[in-house]
Amino acid sequence: MSLINYTSHNHVAEILIDNPPVNALTETLLDDYISALHKAAADDDVRAVIVSSAVPGRFCAGLDLRAIHLGQSKVTDLLERLYRQMTDAQHALNKPSIAAVNGTARGGGMTMSISCDVIIASDQSTFGYPEIDAGVLPSIHFSHLPKIIGKHRAFELLFSGRSFGPEEAKELGLVSHIVPADQLMTAARELAQVFCAKPRDVMRLGRQAFKAAGDPDHRAAVSAAVDNFCHVASGPDAQEGFAAFAQKRKPKWNQA
């Protein structure tokens, strides 16, 4: 059974993450999500894409740390999918994508949302980069987040691990619109139709140029992020962080 619900109507593909209870990112989920992006890219009838969640109050909690701790998933395999294959699929989508964030977005969920071209958030959404509290680093965000919100605010968010609400996300420039939760998909569909009404080839070429201008060193940044994350994830702090998460306790860091 797919962990992604894919539908298409009125020239818009809707990709909903469906891995309750928190939409944790597994290899299977990421494979399904990447396949959905490729499907939308290959469909000439699709002119815009909406990414959201089928789980109420949860957009995506990030990598499945419990599976990593239990040896059911390898960090390298997850990052290959999340950092390389998913971001490559988004770059090659050739049509605008909208993240409709309906609840909690953390870690890898931030990666999924920010890889889209626009983020619309419900008034009940929350955001955050908690990787530091699991003994790892949100390496992929080191490249693009300072460009969006400035290096000092980016450092504070990335290294404090704190969560923040939609109002702060909008003030920082991460979110374009905040809407009531029951109006989120309506707002996303209305914006998608605005994009659909524009000349298709001009939108395609314009998006390619926009992506290239905004992140000309994309592949180098992704490779550096993978290497950095994997290096840190192999250390004792990360192993303690994964174990603490799986055992639902506070980590005991080695401060010697």
PDB file of C-alpha atoms in Angstrom:
ATOM      1  CA  MET A   1       0.000   0.000   0.000  1.00  0.00           C
ATOM      2  CA  SER A   2       1.365   3.406  -0.978  1.00  0.00           C
ATOM      3  CA  LEU A   3       2.107   5.913   1.756  1.00  0.00           C
ATOM      4  CA  ILE A   4       1.246   8.706  -0.679  1.00  0.00           C
ATOM      5  CA  ASN A   5      -2.220   9.598  -1.952  1.00  0.00           C
ATOM      6  CA  TYR A   6      -2.014  10.966  -5.501  1.00  0.00           C
ATOM      7  CA  THR A   7      -4.915  12.577  -7.337  1.00  0.00           C
ATOM      8  CA  SER A   8      -5.144  14.901 -10.320  1.00  0.00           C
ATOM      9  CA  HIS A   9      -7.971  17.177 -11.430  1.00  0.00           C
ATOM     10  CA  ASN A  10      -8.361  20.644 -12.979  1.00  0.00           C
ATOM     11  CA  HIS A  11      -4.703  20.487 -14.103  1.00  0.00           C
ATOM     12  CA  VAL A  12      -3.483  20.174 -10.492  1.00  0.00           C
ATOM     13  CA  ALA A  13      -1.819  17.119  -8.953  1.00  0.00           C
ATOM     14  CA  GLU A  14      -2.363  16.724  -5.221  1.00  0.00           C
ATOM     15  CA  ILE A  15       0.229  14.656  -3.354  1.00  0.00           C
ATOM     16  CA  LEU A  16      -0.794  13.831   0.226  1.00  0.00           C
ATOM     17  CA  ILE A  17       1.575  12.171   2.708  1.00  0.00           C
ATOM     18  CA  ASP A  18      -0.245   9.351   4.486  1.00  0.00           C
ATOM     19  CA  ASN A  19       1.912   7.587   7.079  1.00  0.00           C
ATOM     20  CA  PRO A  20       0.169   8.018  10.444  1.00  0.00           C
ATOM     21  CA  PRO A  21       0.574   8.892  13.186  1.00  0.00           C
ATOM     22  CA  VAL A  22       3.214  11.553  12.362  1.00  0.00           C
ATOM     23  CA  ASN A  23       4.193  10.980   8.705  1.00  0.00           C
ATOM     24  CA  ALA A  24       7.710   9.905   9.683  1.00  0.00           C
ATOM     25  CA  LEU A  25       9.942   9.596   6.637  1.00  0.00           C
ATOM     26  CA  THR A  26      10.802   6.007   5.770  1.00  0.00           C
ATOM     27  CA  GLU A  27      12.525   4.670   2.676  1.00  0.00           C
ATOM     28  CA  THR A  28       9.173   3.440   1.367  1.00  0.00           C
ATOM     29  CA  LEU A  29       7.446   6.767   1.928  1.00  0.00           C
ATOM     30  CA  LEU A  30      10.237   8.681   0.234  1.00  0.00           C
ATOM     31  CA  ASP A  31      10.237   6.270  -2.719  1.00  0.00           C
ATOM     32  CA  ASP A  32       6.470   6.753  -3.069  1.00  0.00           C
ATOM     33  CA  TYR A  33       6.785  10.543  -2.788  1.00  0.00           C
ATOM     34  CA  ILE A  34       9.571  10.761  -5.356  1.00  0.00           C
ATOM     35  CA  SER A  35       7.554   8.551  -7.719  1.00  0.00           C
ATOM     36  CA  ALA A  36       4.585  10.907  -7.292  1.00  0.00           C
ATOM     37  CA  LEU A  37       6.743  13.895  -8.206  1.00  0.00           C
ATOM     38  CA  HIS A  38       7.990  12.091 -11.311  1.00  0.00           C
ATOM     39  CA  LYS A  39       4.405  11.178 -12.221  1.00  0.00           C
ATOM     40  CA  ALA A  40       3.293  14.799 -11.941  1.00  0.00           C
ATOM     41  CA  ALA A  41       6.310  15.960 -13.959  1.00  0.00           C
ATOM     42  CA  ALA A  42       5.535  13.500 -16.776  1.00  0.00           C
ATOM     43  CA  ASP A  43       1.824  14.406 -16.997  1.00  0.00           C
ATOM     44  CA  ASP A  44       1.384  17.213 -19.526  1.00  0.00           C
ATOM     45  CA  ASP A  45      -2.123  17.836 -18.198  1.00  0.00           C
ATOM     46  CA  VAL A  46      -0.707  18.748 -14.772  1.00  0.00           C
ATOM     47  CA  ARG A  47       0.326  22.384 -14.549  1.00  0.00           C
ATOM     48  CA  ALA A  48       0.728  22.788 -10.790  1.00  0.00           C
ATOM     49  CA  VAL A  49       1.356  20.503  -7.808  1.00  0.00           C
ATOM     50  CA  ILE A  50       0.114  20.676  -4.213  1.00  0.00           C
ATOM     51  CA  VAL A  51       1.976  18.781  -1.478  1.00  0.00           C
ATOM     52  CA  SER A  52       0.134  18.276   1.797  1.00  0.00           C
ATOM     53  CA  SER A  53      -0.787  15.633   4.375  1.00  0.00           C
ATOM     54  CA  ALA A  54      -3.681  13.234   4.814  1.00  0.00           C
ATOM     55  CA  VAL A  55      -2.960  13.024   8.564  1.00  0.00           C
ATOM     56  CA  PRO A  56      -4.816  15.724  10.560  1.00  0.00           C
ATOM     57  CA  GLY A  57      -2.499  18.085  12.415  1.00  0.00           C
ATOM     58  CA  ARG A  58       0.672  16.513  11.034  1.00  0.00           C
ATOM     59  CA  PHE A  59       2.549  17.567   7.933  1.00  0.00           C
ATOM     60  CA  CYS A  60       5.742  15.554   8.465  1.00  0.00           C
ATOM     61  CA  ALA A  61       7.814  14.789  11.576  1.00  0.00           C
ATOM     62  CA  GLY A  62      11.038  14.134   9.644  1.00  0.00           C
ATOM     63  CA  LEU A  63      13.240  11.052   9.446  1.00  0.00           C
ATOM     64  CA  ASP A  64      12.081   7.919  11.259  1.00  0.00           C
ATOM     65  CA  LEU A  65      14.704   8.001  14.026  1.00  0.00           C
ATOM     66  CA  ARG A  66      13.248   4.936  15.717  1.00  0.00           C
ATOM     67  CA  ALA A  67      13.811   2.868  12.575  1.00  0.00           C
ATOM     68  CA  ILE A  68      17.376   4.178  12.344  1.00  0.00           C
ATOM     69  CA  HIS A  69      18.066   3.244  15.967  1.00  0.00           C
ATOM     70  CA  LEU A  70      16.638  -0.255  15.490  1.00  0.00           C
ATOM     71  CA  GLY A  71      18.699  -0.787  12.351  1.00  0.00           C
ATOM     72  CA  GLN A  72      15.613  -0.955  10.135  1.00  0.00           C
ATOM     73  CA  SER A  73      16.784   2.025   8.059  1.00  0.00           C
ATOM     74  CA  LYS A  74      20.220   3.371   7.173  1.00  0.00           C
ATOM     75  CA  VAL A  75      20.910   7.080   7.389  1.00  0.00           C
ATOM     76  CA  THR A  76      22.726   6.981   4.050  1.00  0.00           C
ATOM     77  CA  ASP A  77      19.735   5.368   2.300  1.00  0.00           C
ATOM     78  CA  LEU A  78      17.280   7.893   3.764  1.00  0.00           C
ATOM     79  CA  LEU A  79      19.465  10.877   2.874  1.00  0.00           C
ATOM     80  CA  GLU A  80      20.057   9.586  -0.646  1.00  0.00           C
ATOM     81  CA  ARG A  81      16.318   9.758  -1.107  1.00  0.00           C
ATOM     82  CA  LEU A  82      15.522  12.933   0.861  1.00  0.00           C
ATOM     83  CA  TYR A  83      18.504  15.108   0.012  1.00  0.00           C
ATOM     84  CA  ARG A  84      19.409  13.893  -3.474  1.00  0.00           C
ATOM     85  CA  GLN A  85      16.516  12.137  -5.226  1.00  0.00           C
ATOM     86  CA  MET A  86      13.720  14.256  -3.762  1.00  0.00           C
ATOM     87  CA  THR A  87      15.431  17.589  -4.323  1.00  0.00           C
ATOM     88  CA  ASP A  88      16.418  16.532  -7.847  1.00  0.00           C
ATOM     89  CA  ALA A  89      12.800  15.542  -8.562  1.00  0.00           C
ATOM     90  CA  GLN A  90      11.617  18.935  -7.325  1.00  0.00           C
ATOM     91  CA  HIS A  91      14.200  20.748  -9.442  1.00  0.00           C
ATOM     92  CA  ALA A  92      13.086  18.782 -12.511  1.00  0.00           C
ATOM     93  CA  LEU A  93       9.366  19.166 -11.851  1.00  0.00           C
ATOM     94  CA  ASN A  94       9.059  22.002 -14.397  1.00  0.00           C
ATOM     95  CA  LYS A  95       5.794  23.224 -12.880  1.00  0.00           C
ATOM     96  CA  PRO A  96       5.111  25.196  -9.697  1.00  0.00           C
ATOM     97  CA  SER A  97       4.678  23.304  -6.440  1.00  0.00           C
ATOM     98  CA  ILE A  98       2.805  24.479  -3.349  1.00  0.00           C
ATOM     99  CA  ALA A  99       3.335  23.031   0.130  1.00  0.00           C
ATOM    100  CA  ALA A 100       0.102  23.224   2.129  1.00  0.00           C
ATOM    101  CA  VAL A 101       1.337  22.707   5.690  1.00  0.00           C
ATOM    102  CA  ASN A 102      -1.560  21.565   7.852  1.00  0.00           C
ATOM    103  CA  GLY A 103       0.249  20.911  11.133  1.00  0.00           C
ATOM    104  CA  THR A 104       3.615  19.894  12.538  1.00  0.00           C
ATOM    105  CA  ALA A 105       6.582  20.219  10.168  1.00  0.00           C
ATOM    106  CA  ARG A 106       9.946  19.202  11.588  1.00  0.00           C
ATOM    107  CA  GLY A 107      13.366  18.250  10.240  1.00  0.00           C
ATOM    108  CA  GLY A 108      12.861  16.354   6.998  1.00  0.00           C
ATOM    109  CA  GLY A 109       9.339  17.771   6.871  1.00  0.00           C
ATOM    110  CA  MET A 110      10.915  21.207   6.610  1.00  0.00           C
ATOM    111  CA  THR A 111      13.080  19.886   3.782  1.00  0.00           C
ATOM    112  CA  MET A 112      10.002  18.647   1.930  1.00  0.00           C
ATOM    113  CA  SER A 113       8.077  21.888   2.378  1.00  0.00           C
ATOM    114  CA  ILE A 114      10.925  24.263   1.571  1.00  0.00           C
ATOM    115  CA  SER A 115      11.772  22.290  -1.562  1.00  0.00           C
ATOM    116  CA  CYS A 116       8.406  23.456  -2.908  1.00  0.00           C
ATOM    117  CA  ASP A 117       8.099  26.849  -4.587  1.00  0.00           C
ATOM    118  CA  VAL A 118       5.478  28.304  -2.220  1.00  0.00           C
ATOM    119  CA  ILE A 119       4.410  27.436   1.332  1.00  0.00           C
ATOM    120  CA  ILE A 120       0.890  28.087   2.592  1.00  0.00           C
ATOM    121  CA  ALA A 121       0.368  27.300   6.278  1.00  0.00           C
ATOM    122  CA  SER A 122      -2.695  26.684   8.387  1.00  0.00           C
ATOM    123  CA  ASP A 123      -3.122  28.742  11.536  1.00  0.00           C
ATOM    124  CA  GLN A 124      -2.511  25.517  13.478  1.00  0.00           C
ATOM    125  CA  SER A 125       0.833  24.691  11.861  1.00  0.00           C
ATOM    126  CA  THR A 126       4.187  24.671  13.639  1.00  0.00           C
ATOM    127  CA  PHE A 127       7.731  24.482  12.307  1.00  0.00           C
ATOM    128  CA  GLY A 128      11.164  23.589  13.573  1.00  0.00           C
ATOM    129  CA  TYR A 129      14.601  22.067  13.088  1.00  0.00           C
ATOM    130  CA  PRO A 130      15.007  19.698  16.091  1.00  0.00           C
ATOM    131  CA  GLU A 131      17.893  17.659  14.663  1.00  0.00           C
ATOM    132  CA  ILE A 132      20.386  19.143  17.152  1.00  0.00           C
ATOM    133  CA  ASP A 133      18.365  17.602  19.998  1.00  0.00           C
ATOM    134  CA  ALA A 134      18.870  14.164  18.438  1.00  0.00           C
ATOM    135  CA  GLY A 135      22.634  14.662  18.137  1.00  0.00           C
ATOM    136  CA  VAL A 136      22.610  15.349  14.389  1.00  0.00           C
ATOM    137  CA  LEU A 137      22.545  18.431  12.175  1.00  0.00           C
ATOM    138  CA  PRO A 138      19.983  19.909   9.749  1.00  0.00           C
ATOM    139  CA  SER A 139      22.780  20.131   7.194  1.00  0.00           C
ATOM    140  CA  ILE A 140      20.680  20.657   4.065  1.00  0.00           C
ATOM    141  CA  HIS A 141      19.302  23.870   5.554  1.00  0.00           C
ATOM    142  CA  PHE A 142      22.739  25.397   6.109  1.00  0.00           C
ATOM    143  CA  SER A 143      22.812  26.384   2.444  1.00  0.00           C
ATOM    144  CA  HIS A 144      19.396  27.813   1.709  1.00  0.00           C
ATOM    145  CA  LEU A 145      17.947  28.976   5.056  1.00  0.00           C
ATOM    146  CA  PRO A 146      20.444  31.841   5.619  1.00  0.00           C
ATOM    147  CA  LYS A 147      19.617  33.080   2.113  1.00  0.00           C
ATOM    148  CA  ILE A 148      15.918  33.215   3.007  1.00  0.00           C
ATOM    149  CA  ILE A 149      15.941  34.626   6.550  1.00  0.00           C
ATOM    150  CA  GLY A 150      19.507  35.860   7.136  1.00  0.00           C
ATOM    151  CA  LYS A 151      22.437  34.051   8.705  1.00  0.00           C
ATOM    152  CA  HIS A 152      21.914  35.156  12.307  1.00  0.00           C
ATOM    153  CA  ARG A 153      18.257  34.165  12.520  1.00  0.00           C
ATOM    154  CA  ALA A 154      19.006  30.961  10.626  1.00  0.00           C
ATOM    155  CA  PHE A 155      21.754  30.019  13.084  1.00  0.00           C
ATOM    156  CA  GLU A 156      19.449  30.617  16.048  1.00  0.00           C
ATOM    157  CA  LEU A 157      16.712  28.373  14.657  1.00  0.00           C
ATOM    158  CA  LEU A 158      19.030  25.621  13.436  1.00  0.00           C
ATOM    159  CA  PHE A 159      21.108  25.360  16.615  1.00  0.00           C
ATOM    160  CA  SER A 160      18.428  25.991  19.253  1.00  0.00           C
ATOM    161  CA  GLY A 161      16.076  23.366  17.837  1.00  0.00           C
ATOM    162  CA  ARG A 162      13.061  25.361  19.018  1.00  0.00           C
ATOM    163  CA  SER A 163       9.683  25.229  17.324  1.00  0.00           C
ATOM    164  CA  PHE A 164       7.861  28.288  16.004  1.00  0.00           C
ATOM    165  CA  GLY A 165       4.409  29.105  14.758  1.00  0.00           C
ATOM    166  CA  PRO A 166       3.022  30.252  11.405  1.00  0.00           C
ATOM    167  CA  GLU A 167       3.133  33.956  12.248  1.00  0.00           C
ATOM    168  CA  GLU A 168       6.883  33.835  12.888  1.00  0.00           C
ATOM    169  CA  ALA A 169       7.347  31.646   9.811  1.00  0.00           C
ATOM    170  CA  LYS A 170       5.599  34.283   7.702  1.00  0.00           C
ATOM    171  CA  GLU A 171       7.577  37.123   9.279  1.00  0.00           C
ATOM    172  CA  LEU A 172      10.788  35.238   8.456  1.00  0.00           C
ATOM    173  CA  GLY A 173       9.735  34.816   4.828  1.00  0.00           C
ATOM    174  CA  LEU A 174       9.310  31.022   4.948  1.00  0.00           C
ATOM    175  CA  VAL A 175       5.533  31.133   4.539  1.00  0.00           C
ATOM    176  CA  SER A 176       3.559  33.151   1.988  1.00  0.00           C
ATOM    177  CA  HIS A 177       0.069  32.909   3.485  1.00  0.00           C
ATOM    178  CA  ILE A 178      -1.587  31.801   6.727  1.00  0.00           C
ATOM    179  CA  VAL A 179      -5.177  30.581   6.497  1.00  0.00           C
ATOM    180  CA  PRO A 180      -7.635  28.850   8.859  1.00  0.00           C
ATOM    181  CA  ALA A 181      -7.040  25.109   8.940  1.00  0.00           C
ATOM    182  CA  ASP A 182     -10.375  24.295   7.309  1.00  0.00           C
ATOM    183  CA  GLN A 183      -9.559  26.598   4.395  1.00  0.00           C
ATOM    184  CA  LEU A 184      -6.011  25.413   3.727  1.00  0.00           C
ATOM    185  CA  MET A 185      -6.620  23.155   0.733  1.00  0.00           C
ATOM    186  CA  THR A 186      -9.086  25.631  -0.767  1.00  0.00           C
ATOM    187  CA  ALA A 187      -6.442  28.363  -0.590  1.00  0.00           C
ATOM    188  CA  ALA A 188      -3.795  26.057  -2.080  1.00  0.00           C
ATOM    189  CA  ARG A 189      -6.103  25.068  -4.944  1.00  0.00           C
ATOM    190  CA  GLU A 190      -6.970  28.693  -5.669  1.00  0.00           C
ATOM    191  CA  LEU A 191      -3.285  29.618  -5.890  1.00  0.00           C
ATOM    192  CA  ALA A 192      -2.622  26.559  -8.055  1.00  0.00           C
ATOM    193  CA  GLN A 193      -5.300  27.737 -10.479  1.00  0.00           C
ATOM    194  CA  VAL A 194      -3.603  31.143 -10.670  1.00  0.00           C
ATOM    195  CA  PHE A 195      -0.430  29.375 -11.804  1.00  0.00           C
ATOM    196  CA  CYS A 196      -2.371  27.103 -14.168  1.00  0.00           C
ATOM    197  CA  ALA A 197      -3.800  30.136 -15.974  1.00  0.00           C
ATOM    198  CA  LYS A 198      -0.346  31.394 -16.980  1.00  0.00           C
ATOM    199  CA  PRO A 199       1.378  30.367 -20.237  1.00  0.00           C
ATOM    200  CA  ARG A 200       2.729  26.861 -19.602  1.00  0.00           C
ATOM    201  CA  ASP A 201       6.033  27.127 -21.452  1.00  0.00           C
ATOM    202  CA  VAL A 202       6.804  30.531 -19.954  1.00  0.00           C
ATOM    203  CA  MET A 203       6.118  29.154 -16.452  1.00  0.00           C
ATOM    204  CA  ARG A 204       8.328  26.143 -17.135  1.00  0.00           C
ATOM    205  CA  LEU A 205      11.253  28.176 -18.423  1.00  0.00           C
ATOM    206  CA  GLY A 206      10.775  30.832 -15.774  1.00  0.00           C
ATOM    207  CA  ARG A 207      10.806  28.279 -12.969  1.00  0.00           C
ATOM    208  CA  GLN A 208      14.005  26.721 -14.331  1.00  0.00           C
ATOM    209  CA  ALA A 209      15.664  30.136 -14.458  1.00  0.00           C
ATOM    210  CA  PHE A 210      14.371  31.031 -10.981  1.00  0.00           C
ATOM    211  CA  LYS A 211      15.744  27.802  -9.496  1.00  0.00           C
ATOM    212  CA  ALA A 212      19.126  28.255 -11.170  1.00  0.00           C
ATOM    213  CA  ALA A 213      19.451  31.900 -10.106  1.00  0.00           C
ATOM    214  CA  GLY A 214      18.436  31.207  -6.512  1.00  0.00           C
ATOM    215  CA  ASP A 215      20.605  28.142  -5.965  1.00  0.00           C
ATOM    216  CA  PRO A 216      23.340  27.847  -8.608  1.00  0.00           C
ATOM    217  CA  ASP A 217      25.415  25.519  -6.396  1.00  0.00           C
ATOM    218  CA  HIS A 218      22.531  23.167  -5.621  1.00  0.00           C
ATOM    219  CA  ARG A 219      24.293  19.870  -6.296  1.00  0.00           C
ATOM    220  CA  ALA A 220      27.465  20.843  -4.441  1.00  0.00           C
ATOM    221  CA  ALA A 221      25.406  21.978  -1.433  1.00  0.00           C
ATOM    222  CA  VAL A 222      23.445  18.717  -1.393  1.00  0.00           C
ATOM    223  CA  SER A 223      26.613  16.613  -1.533  1.00  0.00           C
ATOM    224  CA  ALA A 224      28.176  18.606   1.299  1.00  0.00           C
ATOM    225  CA  ALA A 225      24.997  18.236   3.382  1.00  0.00           C
ATOM    226  CA  VAL A 226      24.916  14.461   2.901  1.00  0.00           C
ATOM    227  CA  ASP A 227      28.573  14.113   3.888  1.00  0.00           C
ATOM    228  CA  ASN A 228      28.122  16.357   6.938  1.00  0.00           C
ATOM    229  CA  PHE A 229      24.974  14.627   8.192  1.00  0.00           C
ATOM    230  CA  CYS A 230      26.411  11.130   7.731  1.00  0.00           C
ATOM    231  CA  HIS A 231      29.658  12.074   9.491  1.00  0.00           C
ATOM    232  CA  VAL A 232      27.816  13.455  12.522  1.00  0.00           C
ATOM    233  CA  ALA A 233      25.233  10.629  12.515  1.00  0.00           C
ATOM    234  CA  SER A 234      28.006   8.046  12.899  1.00  0.00           C
ATOM    235  CA  GLY A 235      29.234   9.623  16.128  1.00  0.00           C
ATOM    236  CA  PRO A 236      28.356   8.724  19.735  1.00  0.00           C
ATOM    237  CA  ASP A 237      26.121  11.757  20.305  1.00  0.00           C
ATOM    238  CA  ALA A 238      23.888  10.810  17.419  1.00  0.00           C
ATOM    239  CA  GLN A 239      23.696   7.210  18.619  1.00  0.00           C
ATOM    240  CA  GLU A 240      22.644   8.469  22.054  1.00  0.00           C
ATOM    241  CA  GLY A 241      20.147  10.850  20.469  1.00  0.00           C
ATOM    242  CA  PHE A 242      18.549   8.097  18.389  1.00  0.00           C
ATOM    243  CA  ALA A 243      18.375   5.789  21.420  1.00  0.00           C
ATOM    244  CA  ALA A 244      16.831   8.498  23.600  1.00  0.00           C
ATOM    245  CA  PHE A 245      14.212   9.204  20.951  1.00  0.00           C
ATOM    246  CA  ALA A 246      13.332   5.525  20.591  1.00  0.00           C
ATOM    247  CA  GLN A 247      13.184   5.070  24.376  1.00  0.00           C
ATOM    248  CA  LYS A 248      11.245   8.326  24.919  1.00  0.00           C
ATOM    249  CA  ARG A 249      13.755   9.795  27.352  1.00  0.00           C
ATOM    250  CA  LYS A 250      16.084  12.761  27.503  1.00  0.00           C
ATOM    251  CA  PRO A 251      19.495  12.146  25.925  1.00  0.00           C
ATOM    252  CA  LYS A 252      22.562  11.971  28.152  1.00  0.00           C
ATOM    253  CA  TRP A 253      25.235  13.861  26.267  1.00  0.00           C
ATOM    254  CA  ASN A 254      28.912  13.275  26.867  1.00  0.00           C
ATOM    255  CA  GLN A 255      30.052  16.754  27.937  1.00  0.00           C
ATOM    256  CA  ALA A 256      33.585  15.707  28.899  1.00  0.00           C
TER     257      ALA A 256
END
